[in-house]
Amino acid sequence: MIHRITILLIVLFLAGCNSQRDQVVSEKSEAARSEIKIGDDIFEAKNKLVTKGFGIKYGPDFPTKTERYLMMIVDYGVDPSGLEVFKYTVGIESNADPISGIIKATPEGKITSIE
């Protein structure tokens, strides 16, 4: 049993190591950042990004009931690796670079951060 788990973890780890994938994420992140800036309207930013071919996974919307800020998640078109799926499933926090971007704005729609 431990032998199978070890093999599974090795396979998941190897599936998670892909420098080409990291390059795609970096390029997509830079492309998104070149289209929008802090201070822009988040709703206009969504339209710009969709026009440039980005997918929007969420928002812009209030992520909590307190409605303190708006959030939008930009899809870079990269699927999570086997290791990332495994970590998420078992509840392990990942320090890897994100495969999507998070844009936050004031309740009025002014962008305050681009992650």
PDB file of C-alpha atoms in Angstrom:
ATOM      1  CA  MET A   1       0.000   0.000   0.000  1.00  0.00           C
ATOM      2  CA  ILE A   2       2.753   2.469   0.926  1.00  0.00           C
ATOM      3  CA  HIS A   3       4.534   1.521  -2.288  1.00  0.00           C
ATOM      4  CA  ARG A   4       1.484   2.551  -4.345  1.00  0.00           C
ATOM      5  CA  ILE A   5       1.108   5.833  -2.479  1.00  0.00           C
ATOM      6  CA  THR A   6       4.781   6.624  -3.051  1.00  0.00           C
ATOM      7  CA  ILE A   7       4.474   5.943  -6.770  1.00  0.00           C
ATOM      8  CA  LEU A   8       1.324   8.077  -6.952  1.00  0.00           C
ATOM      9  CA  LEU A   9       3.046  11.000  -5.222  1.00  0.00           C
ATOM     10  CA  ILE A  10       6.064  10.742  -7.522  1.00  0.00           C
ATOM     11  CA  VAL A  11       3.845  10.748 -10.607  1.00  0.00           C
ATOM     12  CA  LEU A  12       1.849  13.717  -9.309  1.00  0.00           C
ATOM     13  CA  PHE A  13       5.054  15.603  -8.499  1.00  0.00           C
ATOM     14  CA  LEU A  14       6.501  14.982 -11.953  1.00  0.00           C
ATOM     15  CA  ALA A  15       3.234  16.040 -13.576  1.00  0.00           C
ATOM     16  CA  GLY A  16       3.396  19.290 -11.608  1.00  0.00           C
ATOM     17  CA  CYS A  17       6.873  20.290 -12.815  1.00  0.00           C
ATOM     18  CA  ASN A  18       6.542  21.993 -16.170  1.00  0.00           C
ATOM     19  CA  SER A  19       8.601  25.073 -17.009  1.00  0.00           C
ATOM     20  CA  GLN A  20       6.681  25.608 -20.266  1.00  0.00           C
ATOM     21  CA  ARG A  21       3.459  25.861 -18.268  1.00  0.00           C
ATOM     22  CA  ASP A  22       5.065  28.431 -15.955  1.00  0.00           C
ATOM     23  CA  GLN A  23       6.144  30.439 -18.988  1.00  0.00           C
ATOM     24  CA  VAL A  24       2.576  30.456 -20.356  1.00  0.00           C
ATOM     25  CA  VAL A  25       1.250  31.668 -16.984  1.00  0.00           C
ATOM     26  CA  SER A  26       3.888  34.399 -16.862  1.00  0.00           C
ATOM     27  CA  GLU A  27       3.131  35.557 -20.406  1.00  0.00           C
ATOM     28  CA  LYS A  28      -0.636  35.579 -19.827  1.00  0.00           C
ATOM     29  CA  SER A  29      -0.207  37.455 -16.550  1.00  0.00           C
ATOM     30  CA  GLU A  30       1.927  40.122 -18.223  1.00  0.00           C
ATOM     31  CA  ALA A  31      -0.523  40.399 -21.126  1.00  0.00           C
ATOM     32  CA  ALA A  32      -3.415  40.941 -18.714  1.00  0.00           C
ATOM     33  CA  ARG A  33      -1.438  43.512 -16.721  1.00  0.00           C
ATOM     34  CA  SER A  34      -0.616  45.409 -19.905  1.00  0.00           C
ATOM     35  CA  GLU A  35      -4.335  45.822 -20.637  1.00  0.00           C
ATOM     36  CA  ILE A  36      -5.460  47.068 -17.226  1.00  0.00           C
ATOM     37  CA  LYS A  37      -4.014  49.322 -14.561  1.00  0.00           C
ATOM     38  CA  ILE A  38      -4.722  50.155 -10.939  1.00  0.00           C
ATOM     39  CA  GLY A  39      -7.345  52.893 -10.886  1.00  0.00           C
ATOM     40  CA  ASP A  40      -9.213  51.566 -13.958  1.00  0.00           C
ATOM     41  CA  ASP A  41     -12.868  50.607 -13.733  1.00  0.00           C
ATOM     42  CA  ILE A  42     -13.181  46.860 -13.073  1.00  0.00           C
ATOM     43  CA  PHE A  43     -16.204  46.472 -15.362  1.00  0.00           C
ATOM     44  CA  GLU A  44     -14.390  48.166 -18.254  1.00  0.00           C
ATOM     45  CA  ALA A  45     -11.342  46.027 -17.463  1.00  0.00           C
ATOM     46  CA  LYS A  46     -13.467  42.901 -17.794  1.00  0.00           C
ATOM     47  CA  ASN A  47     -14.622  44.006 -21.242  1.00  0.00           C
ATOM     48  CA  LYS A  48     -11.017  44.722 -22.323  1.00  0.00           C
ATOM     49  CA  LEU A  49      -9.805  41.326 -21.119  1.00  0.00           C
ATOM     50  CA  VAL A  50     -12.672  39.403 -22.723  1.00  0.00           C
ATOM     51  CA  THR A  51     -12.027  41.262 -25.994  1.00  0.00           C
ATOM     52  CA  LYS A  52      -8.368  40.167 -25.813  1.00  0.00           C
ATOM     53  CA  GLY A  53      -9.408  36.523 -25.384  1.00  0.00           C
ATOM     54  CA  PHE A  54      -9.152  36.059 -21.630  1.00  0.00           C
ATOM     55  CA  GLY A  55     -11.788  34.063 -19.815  1.00  0.00           C
ATOM     56  CA  ILE A  56     -13.352  35.398 -16.632  1.00  0.00           C
ATOM     57  CA  LYS A  57     -13.959  32.678 -14.029  1.00  0.00           C
ATOM     58  CA  TYR A  58     -15.703  34.939 -11.525  1.00  0.00           C
ATOM     59  CA  GLY A  59     -17.023  38.438 -11.246  1.00  0.00           C
ATOM     60  CA  PRO A  60     -16.675  41.228 -10.995  1.00  0.00           C
ATOM     61  CA  ASP A  61     -18.780  40.669  -7.922  1.00  0.00           C
ATOM     62  CA  PHE A  62     -18.646  40.925  -4.149  1.00  0.00           C
ATOM     63  CA  PRO A  63     -16.952  37.754  -2.818  1.00  0.00           C
ATOM     64  CA  THR A  64     -18.393  38.182   0.689  1.00  0.00           C
ATOM     65  CA  LYS A  65     -21.632  39.410   2.212  1.00  0.00           C
ATOM     66  CA  THR A  66     -19.870  42.452   3.687  1.00  0.00           C
ATOM     67  CA  GLU A  67     -19.490  43.888   0.162  1.00  0.00           C
ATOM     68  CA  ARG A  68     -16.219  45.621   1.091  1.00  0.00           C
ATOM     69  CA  TYR A  69     -14.609  45.053  -2.304  1.00  0.00           C
ATOM     70  CA  LEU A  70     -15.279  43.674  -5.767  1.00  0.00           C
ATOM     71  CA  MET A  71     -13.259  40.744  -7.080  1.00  0.00           C
ATOM     72  CA  MET A  72     -12.711  39.255 -10.515  1.00  0.00           C
ATOM     73  CA  ILE A  73     -10.769  36.088 -11.366  1.00  0.00           C
ATOM     74  CA  VAL A  74      -9.082  36.009 -14.774  1.00  0.00           C
ATOM     75  CA  ASP A  75      -8.500  32.594 -16.359  1.00  0.00           C
ATOM     76  CA  TYR A  76      -5.061  32.245 -17.968  1.00  0.00           C
ATOM     77  CA  GLY A  77      -6.162  29.082 -19.778  1.00  0.00           C
ATOM     78  CA  VAL A  78      -3.883  26.735 -17.828  1.00  0.00           C
ATOM     79  CA  ASP A  79      -5.212  23.596 -16.167  1.00  0.00           C
ATOM     80  CA  PRO A  80      -4.031  22.692 -12.660  1.00  0.00           C
ATOM     81  CA  SER A  81      -1.357  20.003 -12.475  1.00  0.00           C
ATOM     82  CA  GLY A  82      -1.936  16.646 -10.818  1.00  0.00           C
ATOM     83  CA  LEU A  83       0.054  17.785  -7.800  1.00  0.00           C
ATOM     84  CA  GLU A  84      -2.023  20.966  -7.444  1.00  0.00           C
ATOM     85  CA  VAL A  85      -5.251  18.974  -7.628  1.00  0.00           C
ATOM     86  CA  PHE A  86      -3.930  16.534  -5.019  1.00  0.00           C
ATOM     87  CA  LYS A  87      -2.862  19.337  -2.652  1.00  0.00           C
ATOM     88  CA  TYR A  88      -6.218  21.080  -3.043  1.00  0.00           C
ATOM     89  CA  THR A  89      -8.088  17.826  -2.430  1.00  0.00           C
ATOM     90  CA  VAL A  90      -6.256  17.018   0.804  1.00  0.00           C
ATOM     91  CA  GLY A  91      -6.245  20.635   1.993  1.00  0.00           C
ATOM     92  CA  ILE A  92      -2.546  21.451   1.636  1.00  0.00           C
ATOM     93  CA  GLU A  93      -1.808  25.084   0.892  1.00  0.00           C
ATOM     94  CA  SER A  94       0.222  25.529  -2.288  1.00  0.00           C
ATOM     95  CA  ASN A  95       3.059  28.029  -2.643  1.00  0.00           C
ATOM     96  CA  ALA A  96       3.107  27.644  -6.421  1.00  0.00           C
ATOM     97  CA  ASP A  97       2.415  30.514  -8.762  1.00  0.00           C
ATOM     98  CA  PRO A  98      -1.306  30.935  -9.416  1.00  0.00           C
ATOM     99  CA  ILE A  99      -2.802  29.777 -12.709  1.00  0.00           C
ATOM    100  CA  SER A 100      -5.331  32.607 -12.685  1.00  0.00           C
ATOM    101  CA  GLY A 101      -5.242  36.288 -11.837  1.00  0.00           C
ATOM    102  CA  ILE A 102      -7.174  38.054  -9.097  1.00  0.00           C
ATOM    103  CA  ILE A 103      -8.263  41.646  -9.541  1.00  0.00           C
ATOM    104  CA  LYS A 104      -9.766  43.555  -6.620  1.00  0.00           C
ATOM    105  CA  ALA A 105     -11.593  46.872  -6.674  1.00  0.00           C
ATOM    106  CA  THR A 106     -13.470  49.238  -4.405  1.00  0.00           C
ATOM    107  CA  PRO A 107     -17.252  48.801  -4.145  1.00  0.00           C
ATOM    108  CA  GLU A 108     -17.518  51.627  -6.694  1.00  0.00           C
ATOM    109  CA  GLY A 109     -15.424  49.632  -9.182  1.00  0.00           C
ATOM    110  CA  LYS A 110     -11.978  51.309  -9.010  1.00  0.00           C
ATOM    111  CA  ILE A 111      -9.229  48.660  -9.291  1.00  0.00           C
ATOM    112  CA  THR A 112      -6.995  48.568  -6.215  1.00  0.00           C
ATOM    113  CA  SER A 113      -4.886  45.446  -6.834  1.00  0.00           C
ATOM    114  CA  ILE A 114      -3.888  43.091  -9.625  1.00  0.00           C
ATOM    115  CA  GLU A 115      -2.430  39.783  -8.453  1.00  0.00           C
TER     116      GLU A 115
END
